[in-house]
Short mmCIF file of C-alpha atoms in Angstrom, two decimals:
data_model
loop_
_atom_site.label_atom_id
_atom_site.label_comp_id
_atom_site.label_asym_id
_atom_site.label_seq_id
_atom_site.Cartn_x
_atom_site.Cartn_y
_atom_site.Cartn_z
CA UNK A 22 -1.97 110.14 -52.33
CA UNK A 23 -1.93 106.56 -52.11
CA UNK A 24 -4.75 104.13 -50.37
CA UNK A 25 -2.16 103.00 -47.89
CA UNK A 26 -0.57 106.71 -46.99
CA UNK A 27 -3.73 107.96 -46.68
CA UNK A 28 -5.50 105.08 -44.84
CA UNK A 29 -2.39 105.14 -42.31
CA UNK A 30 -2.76 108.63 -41.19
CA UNK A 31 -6.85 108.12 -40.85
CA UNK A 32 -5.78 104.44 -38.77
CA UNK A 33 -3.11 105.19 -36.56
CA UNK A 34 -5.31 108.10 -34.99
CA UNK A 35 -7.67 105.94 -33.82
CA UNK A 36 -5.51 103.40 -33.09
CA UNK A 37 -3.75 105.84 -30.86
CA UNK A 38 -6.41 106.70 -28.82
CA UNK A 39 -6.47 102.79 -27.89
CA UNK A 40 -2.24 101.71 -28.46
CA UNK A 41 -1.30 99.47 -24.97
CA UNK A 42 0.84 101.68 -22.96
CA UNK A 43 3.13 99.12 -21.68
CA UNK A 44 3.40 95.20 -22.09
CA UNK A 45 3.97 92.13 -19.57
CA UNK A 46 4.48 88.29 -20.24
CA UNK A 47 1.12 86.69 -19.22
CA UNK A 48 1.15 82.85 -18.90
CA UNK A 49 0.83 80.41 -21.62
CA UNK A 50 -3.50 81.21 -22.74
CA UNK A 51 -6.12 78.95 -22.13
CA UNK A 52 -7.09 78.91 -25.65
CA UNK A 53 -6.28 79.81 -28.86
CA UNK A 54 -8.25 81.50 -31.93
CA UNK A 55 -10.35 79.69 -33.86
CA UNK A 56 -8.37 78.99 -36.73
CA UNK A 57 -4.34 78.38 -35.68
CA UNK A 58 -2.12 78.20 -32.38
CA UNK A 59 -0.73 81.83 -31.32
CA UNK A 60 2.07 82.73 -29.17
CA UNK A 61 1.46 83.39 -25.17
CA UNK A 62 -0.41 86.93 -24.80
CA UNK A 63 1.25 89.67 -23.45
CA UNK A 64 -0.96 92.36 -21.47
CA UNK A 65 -1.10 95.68 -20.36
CA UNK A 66 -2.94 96.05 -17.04
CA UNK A 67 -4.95 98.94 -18.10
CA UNK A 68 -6.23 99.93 -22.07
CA UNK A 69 -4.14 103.85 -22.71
CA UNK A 70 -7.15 106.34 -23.75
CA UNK A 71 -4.60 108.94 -24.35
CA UNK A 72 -4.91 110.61 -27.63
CA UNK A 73 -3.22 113.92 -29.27
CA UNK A 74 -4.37 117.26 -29.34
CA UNK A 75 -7.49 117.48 -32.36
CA UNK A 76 -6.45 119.73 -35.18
CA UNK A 77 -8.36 122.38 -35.72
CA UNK A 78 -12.10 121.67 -37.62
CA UNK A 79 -11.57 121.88 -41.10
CA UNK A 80 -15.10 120.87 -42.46
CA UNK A 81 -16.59 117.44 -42.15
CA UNK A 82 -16.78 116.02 -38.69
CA UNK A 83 -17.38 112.30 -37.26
CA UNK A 84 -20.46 111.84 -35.42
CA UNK A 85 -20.00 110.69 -32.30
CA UNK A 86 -22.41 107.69 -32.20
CA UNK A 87 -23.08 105.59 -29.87
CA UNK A 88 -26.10 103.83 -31.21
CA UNK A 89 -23.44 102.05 -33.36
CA UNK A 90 -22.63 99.91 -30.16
CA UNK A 91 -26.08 97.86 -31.22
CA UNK A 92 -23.59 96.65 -33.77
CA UNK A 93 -21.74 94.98 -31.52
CA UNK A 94 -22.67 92.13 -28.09
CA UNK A 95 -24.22 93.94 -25.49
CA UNK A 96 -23.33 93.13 -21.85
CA UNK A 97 -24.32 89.92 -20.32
CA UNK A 98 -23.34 85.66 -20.77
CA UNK A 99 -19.80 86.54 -19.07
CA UNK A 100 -19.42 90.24 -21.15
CA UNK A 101 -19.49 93.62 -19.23
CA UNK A 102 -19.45 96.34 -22.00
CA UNK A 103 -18.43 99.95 -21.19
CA UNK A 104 -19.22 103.12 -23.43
CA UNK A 105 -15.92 104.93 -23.49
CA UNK A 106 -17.56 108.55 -24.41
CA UNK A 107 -14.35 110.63 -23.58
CA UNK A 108 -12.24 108.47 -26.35
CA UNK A 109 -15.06 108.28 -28.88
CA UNK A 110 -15.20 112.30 -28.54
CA UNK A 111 -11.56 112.82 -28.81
CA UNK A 112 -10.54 110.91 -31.49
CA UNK A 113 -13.49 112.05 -33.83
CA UNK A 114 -12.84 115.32 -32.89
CA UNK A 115 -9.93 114.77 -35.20
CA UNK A 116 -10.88 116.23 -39.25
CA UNK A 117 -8.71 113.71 -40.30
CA UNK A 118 -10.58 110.96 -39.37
CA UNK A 119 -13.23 112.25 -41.45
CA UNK A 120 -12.03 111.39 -44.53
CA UNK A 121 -13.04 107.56 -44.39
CA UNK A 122 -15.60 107.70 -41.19
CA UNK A 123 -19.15 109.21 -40.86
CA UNK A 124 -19.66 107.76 -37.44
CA UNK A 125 -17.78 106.50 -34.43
CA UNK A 126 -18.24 104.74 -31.03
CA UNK A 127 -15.84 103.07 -28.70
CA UNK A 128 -16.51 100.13 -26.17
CA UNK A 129 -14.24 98.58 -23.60
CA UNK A 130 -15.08 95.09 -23.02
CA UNK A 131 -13.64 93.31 -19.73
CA UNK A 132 -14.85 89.88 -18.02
CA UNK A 133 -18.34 90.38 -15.83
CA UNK A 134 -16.54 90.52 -12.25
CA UNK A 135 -13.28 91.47 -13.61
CA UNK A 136 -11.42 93.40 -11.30
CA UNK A 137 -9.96 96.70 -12.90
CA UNK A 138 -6.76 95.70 -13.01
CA UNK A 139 -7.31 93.23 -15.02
CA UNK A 140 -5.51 91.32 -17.66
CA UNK A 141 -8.05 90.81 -19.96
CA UNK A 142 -9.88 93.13 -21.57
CA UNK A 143 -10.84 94.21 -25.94
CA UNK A 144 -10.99 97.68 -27.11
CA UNK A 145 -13.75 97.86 -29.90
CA UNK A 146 -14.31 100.76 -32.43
CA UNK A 147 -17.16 100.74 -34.49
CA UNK A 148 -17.04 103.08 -37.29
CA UNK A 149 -20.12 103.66 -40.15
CA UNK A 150 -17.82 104.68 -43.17
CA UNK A 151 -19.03 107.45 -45.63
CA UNK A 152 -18.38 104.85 -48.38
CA UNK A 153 -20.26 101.56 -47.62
CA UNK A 154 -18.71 99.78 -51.35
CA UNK A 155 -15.14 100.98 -49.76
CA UNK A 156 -13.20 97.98 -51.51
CA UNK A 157 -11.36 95.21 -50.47
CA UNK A 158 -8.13 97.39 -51.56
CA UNK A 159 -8.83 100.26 -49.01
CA UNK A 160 -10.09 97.57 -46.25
CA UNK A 161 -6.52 95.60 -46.62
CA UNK A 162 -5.05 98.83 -45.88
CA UNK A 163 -7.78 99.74 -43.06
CA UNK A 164 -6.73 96.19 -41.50
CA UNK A 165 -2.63 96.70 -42.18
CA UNK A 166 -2.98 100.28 -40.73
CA UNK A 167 -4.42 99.18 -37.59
CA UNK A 168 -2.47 96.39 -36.93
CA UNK A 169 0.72 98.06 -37.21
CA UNK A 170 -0.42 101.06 -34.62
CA UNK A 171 -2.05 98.33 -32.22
CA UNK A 172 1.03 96.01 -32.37
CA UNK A 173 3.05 99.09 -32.15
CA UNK A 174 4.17 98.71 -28.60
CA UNK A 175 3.44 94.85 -28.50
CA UNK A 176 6.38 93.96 -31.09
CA UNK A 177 5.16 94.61 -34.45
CA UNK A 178 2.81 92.28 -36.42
CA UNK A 179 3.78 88.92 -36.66
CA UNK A 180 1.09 87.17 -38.45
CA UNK A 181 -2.01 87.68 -40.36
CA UNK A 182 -5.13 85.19 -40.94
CA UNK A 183 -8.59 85.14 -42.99
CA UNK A 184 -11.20 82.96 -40.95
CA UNK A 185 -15.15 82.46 -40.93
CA UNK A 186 -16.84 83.01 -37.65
CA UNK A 187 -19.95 82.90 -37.33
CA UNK A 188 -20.71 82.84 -40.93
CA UNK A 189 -19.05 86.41 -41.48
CA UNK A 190 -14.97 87.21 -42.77
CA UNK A 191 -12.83 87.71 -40.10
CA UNK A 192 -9.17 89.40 -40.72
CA UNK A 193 -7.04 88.31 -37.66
CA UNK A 194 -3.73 89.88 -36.47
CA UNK A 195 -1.18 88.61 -34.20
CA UNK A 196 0.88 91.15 -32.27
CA UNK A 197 4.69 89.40 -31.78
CA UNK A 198 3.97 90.01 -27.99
CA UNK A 199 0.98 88.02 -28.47
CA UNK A 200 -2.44 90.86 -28.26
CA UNK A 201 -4.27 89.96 -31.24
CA UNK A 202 -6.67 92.39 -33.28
CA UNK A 203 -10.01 91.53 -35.39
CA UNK A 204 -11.58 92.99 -38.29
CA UNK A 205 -14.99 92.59 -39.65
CA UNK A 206 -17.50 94.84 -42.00
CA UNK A 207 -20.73 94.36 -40.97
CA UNK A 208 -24.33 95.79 -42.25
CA UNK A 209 -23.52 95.60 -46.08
CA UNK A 210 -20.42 96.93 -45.44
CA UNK A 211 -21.76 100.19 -44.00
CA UNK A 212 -19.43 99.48 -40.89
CA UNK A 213 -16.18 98.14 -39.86
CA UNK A 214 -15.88 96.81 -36.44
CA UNK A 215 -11.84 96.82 -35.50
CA UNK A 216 -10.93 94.95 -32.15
CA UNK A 217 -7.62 95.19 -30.04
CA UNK A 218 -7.58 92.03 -27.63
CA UNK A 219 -5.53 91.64 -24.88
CA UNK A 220 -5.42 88.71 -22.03
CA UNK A 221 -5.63 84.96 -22.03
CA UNK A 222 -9.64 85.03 -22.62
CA UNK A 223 -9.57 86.59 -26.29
CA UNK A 224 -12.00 88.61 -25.49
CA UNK A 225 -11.87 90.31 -29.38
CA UNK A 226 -12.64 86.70 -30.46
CA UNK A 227 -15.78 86.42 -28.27
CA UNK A 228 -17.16 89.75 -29.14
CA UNK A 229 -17.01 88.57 -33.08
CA UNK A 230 -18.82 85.43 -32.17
CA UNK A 231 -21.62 87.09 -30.51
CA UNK A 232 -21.88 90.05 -32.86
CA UNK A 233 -25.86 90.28 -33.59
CA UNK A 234 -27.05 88.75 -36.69
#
């Protein structure tokens, strides 16, 4: 089987778990990414945690992990993090998954003060791969994967962009109804953190600016 079939099926589970539910026009955004202009944000009011049915256990397992979250900003300076243990459990419950990932935790991140309705809010998934030399050939399809699940219900991908924040490779996707995701590997490699961003803050931006050194 090809990198890209096989990556797909291993992606668009997780990505399921997280995939907006429905999306809104949102006013034009306050600011853009880093790098290049983007097209007004479209938002769901609430992230869907809905996820299929696990197969049945076939072998290898992902950990559920939340000591990856020291991976990623903790709450505080404007952040309120949120350990979403339900999601995390569900979609490594999945075999499938397996195949690429050793280890997974997911993180809601909203505005400190945010109401819950808000329109701002990043879904983060940190995941320690089995494989930390996975090459840049199975992370381009990791990255492609992802963004075609997560822009699944916001138009399809419209654009893709390599960056440098804070000294690291960023991989940057634009949704054509304007949520954007982010992709970095962190700690050698060991783990990719994958980001689905909604709302006029960029919130997924943020989080990859203030991931620990």
């Amino acid at each position: 089987m090809a990198i890209r079939d096989r990556t797909f099926g291993t992606v668009a589970l997780l990505v399921g778990a997280l995939v907006i539910a429905s999306c809104q026009s949102a006013p034009q955004e306050s600011r853009a990414p880093t790098t290049a202009p983007l097209p007004p944000v479209s938002a769901s009011p609430r992230p869907s945690a809905s996820v299929p049915p696990a197969s049945a256990p076939s072998g290898d397992v992902v950990a559920v992990d939340p000591t990856l979250l020291a991976t990623v900003p903790d709450s505080g300076d404007g952040l309120e993090r949120t350990y979403d243990a339900e999601t995390t459990a569900q979609v490594a419950a999945d075999p499938s998954l397996a195949s690429d990932a050793a280890g997974l935790a997911i993180a809601l991140y909203r505005p400190s003060g945010a109401p819950p309705d808000s329109l701002d809010f990043a879904i983060v998934s940190v995941v320690r791969l089995h494989n930390p030399s996975a090459d840049d050939e199975w992370f381009r399809s990791w990255r492609d994967s992802y963004d075609e699940s997560a822009c699944a219900e916001a138009g399809g991908v419209s654009r893709h962009l390599q960056t440098d924040i804070g000294g690291r490779t960023v991989f940057i996707g634009t949704c054509a109804g304007g949520a954007h995701t982010y992709h970095v590997r962190v700690a050698g490699g060991a783990i990719v953190v994958s980001i689905t961003s909604i709302g006029l803050a960029l919130l997924g931006e943020t989080v990859v600016e203030r991931l620990p050194s």
